PDB file of C-alpha atoms in Angstrom:
ATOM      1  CA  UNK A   1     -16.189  -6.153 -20.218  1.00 48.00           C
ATOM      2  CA  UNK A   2     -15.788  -2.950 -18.003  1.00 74.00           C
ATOM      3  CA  UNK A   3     -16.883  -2.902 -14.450  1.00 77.00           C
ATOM      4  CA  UNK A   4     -19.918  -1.136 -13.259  1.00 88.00           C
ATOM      5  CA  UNK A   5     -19.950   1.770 -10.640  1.00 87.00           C
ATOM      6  CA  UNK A   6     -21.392  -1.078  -8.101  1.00 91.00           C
ATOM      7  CA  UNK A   7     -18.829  -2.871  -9.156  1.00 91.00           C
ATOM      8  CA  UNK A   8     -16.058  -0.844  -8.843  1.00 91.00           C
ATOM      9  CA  UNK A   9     -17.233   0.805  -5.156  1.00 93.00           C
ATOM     10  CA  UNK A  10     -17.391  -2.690  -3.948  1.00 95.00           C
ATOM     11  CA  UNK A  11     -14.221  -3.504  -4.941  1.00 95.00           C
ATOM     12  CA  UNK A  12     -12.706  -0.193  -3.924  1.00 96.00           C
ATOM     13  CA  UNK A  13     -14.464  -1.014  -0.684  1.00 96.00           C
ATOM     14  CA  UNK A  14     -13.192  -4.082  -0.236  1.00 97.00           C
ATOM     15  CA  UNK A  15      -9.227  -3.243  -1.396  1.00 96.00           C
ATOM     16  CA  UNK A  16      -9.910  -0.792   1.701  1.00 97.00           C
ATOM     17  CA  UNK A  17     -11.143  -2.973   4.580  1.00 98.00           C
ATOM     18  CA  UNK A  18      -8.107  -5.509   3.446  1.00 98.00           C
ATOM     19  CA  UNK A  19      -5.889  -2.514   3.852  1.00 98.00           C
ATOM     20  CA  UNK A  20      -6.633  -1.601   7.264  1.00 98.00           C
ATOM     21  CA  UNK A  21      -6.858  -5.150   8.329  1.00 98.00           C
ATOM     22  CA  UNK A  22      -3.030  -5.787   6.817  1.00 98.00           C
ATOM     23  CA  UNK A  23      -1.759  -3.137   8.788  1.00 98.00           C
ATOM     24  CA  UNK A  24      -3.361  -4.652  11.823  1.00 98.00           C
ATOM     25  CA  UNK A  25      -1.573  -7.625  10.894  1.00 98.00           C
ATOM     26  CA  UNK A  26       1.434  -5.825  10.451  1.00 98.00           C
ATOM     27  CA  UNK A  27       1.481  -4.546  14.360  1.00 98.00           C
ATOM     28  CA  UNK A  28       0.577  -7.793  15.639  1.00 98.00           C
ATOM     29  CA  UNK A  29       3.173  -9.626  13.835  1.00 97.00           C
ATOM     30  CA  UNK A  30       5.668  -6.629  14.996  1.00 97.00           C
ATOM     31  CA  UNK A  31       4.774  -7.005  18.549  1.00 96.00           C
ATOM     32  CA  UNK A  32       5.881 -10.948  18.312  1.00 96.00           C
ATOM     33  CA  UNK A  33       9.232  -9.964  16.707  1.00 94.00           C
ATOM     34  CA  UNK A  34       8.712 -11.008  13.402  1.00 94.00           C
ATOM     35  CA  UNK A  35      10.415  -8.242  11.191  1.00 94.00           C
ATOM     36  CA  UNK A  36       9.974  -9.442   7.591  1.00 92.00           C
ATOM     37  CA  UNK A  37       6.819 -10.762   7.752  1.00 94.00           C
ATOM     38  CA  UNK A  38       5.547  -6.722   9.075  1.00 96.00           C
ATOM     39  CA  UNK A  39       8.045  -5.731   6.434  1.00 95.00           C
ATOM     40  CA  UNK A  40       5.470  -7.579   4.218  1.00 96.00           C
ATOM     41  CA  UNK A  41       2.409  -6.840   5.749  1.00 97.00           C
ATOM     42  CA  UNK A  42       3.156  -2.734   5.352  1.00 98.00           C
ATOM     43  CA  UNK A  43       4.170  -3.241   2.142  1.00 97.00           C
ATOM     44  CA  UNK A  44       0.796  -5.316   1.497  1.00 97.00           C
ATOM     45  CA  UNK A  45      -1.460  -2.946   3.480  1.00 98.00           C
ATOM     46  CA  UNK A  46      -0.156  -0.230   1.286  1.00 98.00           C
ATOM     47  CA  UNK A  47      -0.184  -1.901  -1.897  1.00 97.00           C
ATOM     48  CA  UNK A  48      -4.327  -2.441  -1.288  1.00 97.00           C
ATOM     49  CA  UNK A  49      -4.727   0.899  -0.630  1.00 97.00           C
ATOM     50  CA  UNK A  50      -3.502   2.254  -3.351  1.00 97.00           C
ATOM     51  CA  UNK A  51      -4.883  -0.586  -5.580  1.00 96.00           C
ATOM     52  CA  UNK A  52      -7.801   1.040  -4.465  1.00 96.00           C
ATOM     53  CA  UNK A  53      -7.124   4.282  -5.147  1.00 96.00           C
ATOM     54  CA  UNK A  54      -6.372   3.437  -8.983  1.00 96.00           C
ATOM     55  CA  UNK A  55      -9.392   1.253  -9.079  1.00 94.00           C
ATOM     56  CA  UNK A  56     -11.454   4.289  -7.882  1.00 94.00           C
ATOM     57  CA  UNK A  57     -10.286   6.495 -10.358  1.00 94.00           C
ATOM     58  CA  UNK A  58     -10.877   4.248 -13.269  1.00 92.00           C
ATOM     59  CA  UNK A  59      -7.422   2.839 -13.219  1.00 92.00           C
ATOM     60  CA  UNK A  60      -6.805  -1.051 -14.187  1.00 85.00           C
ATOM     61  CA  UNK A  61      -3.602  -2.734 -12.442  1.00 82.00           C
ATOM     62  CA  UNK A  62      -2.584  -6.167 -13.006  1.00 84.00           C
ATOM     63  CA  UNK A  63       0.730  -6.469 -11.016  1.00 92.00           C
ATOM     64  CA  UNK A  64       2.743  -4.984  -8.633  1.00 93.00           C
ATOM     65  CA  UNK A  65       4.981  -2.640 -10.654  1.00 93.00           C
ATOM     66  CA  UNK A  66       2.257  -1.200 -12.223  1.00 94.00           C
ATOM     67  CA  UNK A  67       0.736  -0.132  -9.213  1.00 95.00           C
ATOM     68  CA  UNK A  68       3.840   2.251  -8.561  1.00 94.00           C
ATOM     69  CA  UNK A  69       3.828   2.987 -12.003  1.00 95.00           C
ATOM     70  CA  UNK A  70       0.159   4.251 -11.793  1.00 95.00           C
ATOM     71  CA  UNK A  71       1.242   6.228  -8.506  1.00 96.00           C
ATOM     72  CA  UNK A  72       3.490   8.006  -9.847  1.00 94.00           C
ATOM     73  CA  UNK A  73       1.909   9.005 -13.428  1.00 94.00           C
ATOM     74  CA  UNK A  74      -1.287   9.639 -12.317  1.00 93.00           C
ATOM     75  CA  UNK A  75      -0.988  11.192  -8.898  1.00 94.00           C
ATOM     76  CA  UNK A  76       2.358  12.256  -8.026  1.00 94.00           C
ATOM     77  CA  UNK A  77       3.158  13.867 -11.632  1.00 93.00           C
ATOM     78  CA  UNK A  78      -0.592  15.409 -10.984  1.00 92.00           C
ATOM     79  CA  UNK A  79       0.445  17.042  -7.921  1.00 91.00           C
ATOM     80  CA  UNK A  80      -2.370  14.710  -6.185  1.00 91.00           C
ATOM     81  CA  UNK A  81       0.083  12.853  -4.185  1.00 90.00           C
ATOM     82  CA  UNK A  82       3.733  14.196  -2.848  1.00 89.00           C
ATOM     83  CA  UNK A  83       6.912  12.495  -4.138  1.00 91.00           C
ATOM     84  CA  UNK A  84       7.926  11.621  -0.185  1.00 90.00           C
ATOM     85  CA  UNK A  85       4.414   9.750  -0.052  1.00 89.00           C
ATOM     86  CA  UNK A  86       5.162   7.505  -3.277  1.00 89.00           C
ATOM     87  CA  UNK A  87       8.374   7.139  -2.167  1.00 94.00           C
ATOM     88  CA  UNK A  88       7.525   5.201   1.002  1.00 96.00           C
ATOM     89  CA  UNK A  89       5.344   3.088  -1.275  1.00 95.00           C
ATOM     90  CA  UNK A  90       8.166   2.059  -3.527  1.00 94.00           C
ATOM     91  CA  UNK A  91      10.511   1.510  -0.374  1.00 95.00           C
ATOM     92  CA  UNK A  92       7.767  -0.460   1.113  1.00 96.00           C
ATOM     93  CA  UNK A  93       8.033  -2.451  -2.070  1.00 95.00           C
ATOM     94  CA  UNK A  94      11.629  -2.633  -1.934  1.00 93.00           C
ATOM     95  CA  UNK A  95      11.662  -3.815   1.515  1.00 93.00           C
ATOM     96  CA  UNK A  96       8.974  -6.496   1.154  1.00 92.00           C
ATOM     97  CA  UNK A  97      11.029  -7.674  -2.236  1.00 88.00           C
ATOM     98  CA  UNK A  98      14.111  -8.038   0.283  1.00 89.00           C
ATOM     99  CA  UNK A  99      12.677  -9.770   3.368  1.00 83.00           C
ATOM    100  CA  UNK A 100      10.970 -12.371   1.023  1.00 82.00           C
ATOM    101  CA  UNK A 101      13.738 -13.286  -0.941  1.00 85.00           C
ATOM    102  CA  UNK A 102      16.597 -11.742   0.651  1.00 80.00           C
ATOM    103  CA  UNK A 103      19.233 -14.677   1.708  1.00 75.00           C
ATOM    104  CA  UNK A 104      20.768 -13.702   4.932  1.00 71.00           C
ATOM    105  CA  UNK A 105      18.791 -11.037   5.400  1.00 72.00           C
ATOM    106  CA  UNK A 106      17.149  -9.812   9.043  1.00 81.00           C
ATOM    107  CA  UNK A 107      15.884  -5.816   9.649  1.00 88.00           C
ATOM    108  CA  UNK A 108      16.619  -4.436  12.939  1.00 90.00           C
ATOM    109  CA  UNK A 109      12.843  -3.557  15.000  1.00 93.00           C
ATOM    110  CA  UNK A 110      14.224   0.430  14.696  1.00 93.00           C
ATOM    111  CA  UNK A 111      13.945   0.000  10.579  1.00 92.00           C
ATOM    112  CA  UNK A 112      10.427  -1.136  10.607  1.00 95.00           C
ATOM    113  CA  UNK A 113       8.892   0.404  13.952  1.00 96.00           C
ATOM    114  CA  UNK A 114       8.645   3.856  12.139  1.00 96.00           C
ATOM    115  CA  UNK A 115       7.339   2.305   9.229  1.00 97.00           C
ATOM    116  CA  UNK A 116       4.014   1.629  10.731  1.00 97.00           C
ATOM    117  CA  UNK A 117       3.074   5.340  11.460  1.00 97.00           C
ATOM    118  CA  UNK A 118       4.338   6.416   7.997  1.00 97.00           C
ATOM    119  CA  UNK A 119       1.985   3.658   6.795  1.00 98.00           C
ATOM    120  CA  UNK A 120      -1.144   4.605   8.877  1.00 97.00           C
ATOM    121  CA  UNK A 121      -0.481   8.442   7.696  1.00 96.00           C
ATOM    122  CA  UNK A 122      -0.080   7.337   3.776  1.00 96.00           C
ATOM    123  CA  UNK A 123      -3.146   5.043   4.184  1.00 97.00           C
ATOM    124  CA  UNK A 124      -5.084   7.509   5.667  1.00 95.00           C
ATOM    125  CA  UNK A 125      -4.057  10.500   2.954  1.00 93.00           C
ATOM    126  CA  UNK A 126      -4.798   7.794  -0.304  1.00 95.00           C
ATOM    127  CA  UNK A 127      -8.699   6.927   1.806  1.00 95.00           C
ATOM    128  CA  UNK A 128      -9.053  10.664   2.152  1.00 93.00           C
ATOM    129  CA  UNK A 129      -8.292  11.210  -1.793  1.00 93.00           C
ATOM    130  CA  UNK A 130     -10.679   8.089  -2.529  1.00 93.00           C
ATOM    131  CA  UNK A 131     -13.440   9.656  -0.510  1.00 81.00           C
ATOM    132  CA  UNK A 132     -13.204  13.070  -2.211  1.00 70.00           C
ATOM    133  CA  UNK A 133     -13.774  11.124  -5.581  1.00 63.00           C
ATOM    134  CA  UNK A 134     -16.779   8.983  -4.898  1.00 58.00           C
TER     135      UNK A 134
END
């Protein structure tokens, strides 16, 4: 059973708020020193957003690979999204993958501190290309 356009906005909706909230999470947990866990909270923030973005456009993802799979077939090789934008996603991804299960693994604050601005920017272009579709 398919979802209904109710259905869908409201989950689109919802993948959004969770977005912006994550990335709040992600400075707060920055500010306290706690690398990996922003690490994962960017990566998360992100990962809702564009979850979102599929889910607007009629897209069904089921895990985390598919996601950037779905990126990158239907908007980057579209010319809707720029290969430096889905390319923060996947290192995102990769980042998150290594602070979670990485033994022996720390990042230094000047690794993730830019991170959150490239975040806020790629958020803020995948809501714009949401909004243009609804």
């Amino acid at each position: 059973m398919g979802l209904t356009d109710d259905d869908r906005k409201a989950i689109v909706c919802y993948r959004i708020e969770k977005a912006f909230h994550t990335l709040k999470e992600a400075k707060d947990v920055l500010s306290l020193g706690h690398l990996s866990l922003c690490a994962n909270r960017l990566y998360y923030s992100a990962f809702y957003m564009a979850s979102a973005l599929l889910i607007n456009y009629g897209h069904s993802v089921n895990t985390h690979a598919g996601v950037l799979r779905l990126i990158n077939l239907h908007f980057v090789k579209e010319g809707k999204l720029d290969k430096n934008t889905a390319r923060l996603l996947n290192i995102l991804f990769s980042m998150r993958q290594q602070g979670d299960y990485g033994d022996s693994f720390d990042y230094e604050k000047n690794e993730i501190e830019p991170l959150i601005k490239q975040t806020e920017l790629m958020l803020s272009f995948f809501h714009a290309l949401i909004d243009t579709q609804q």
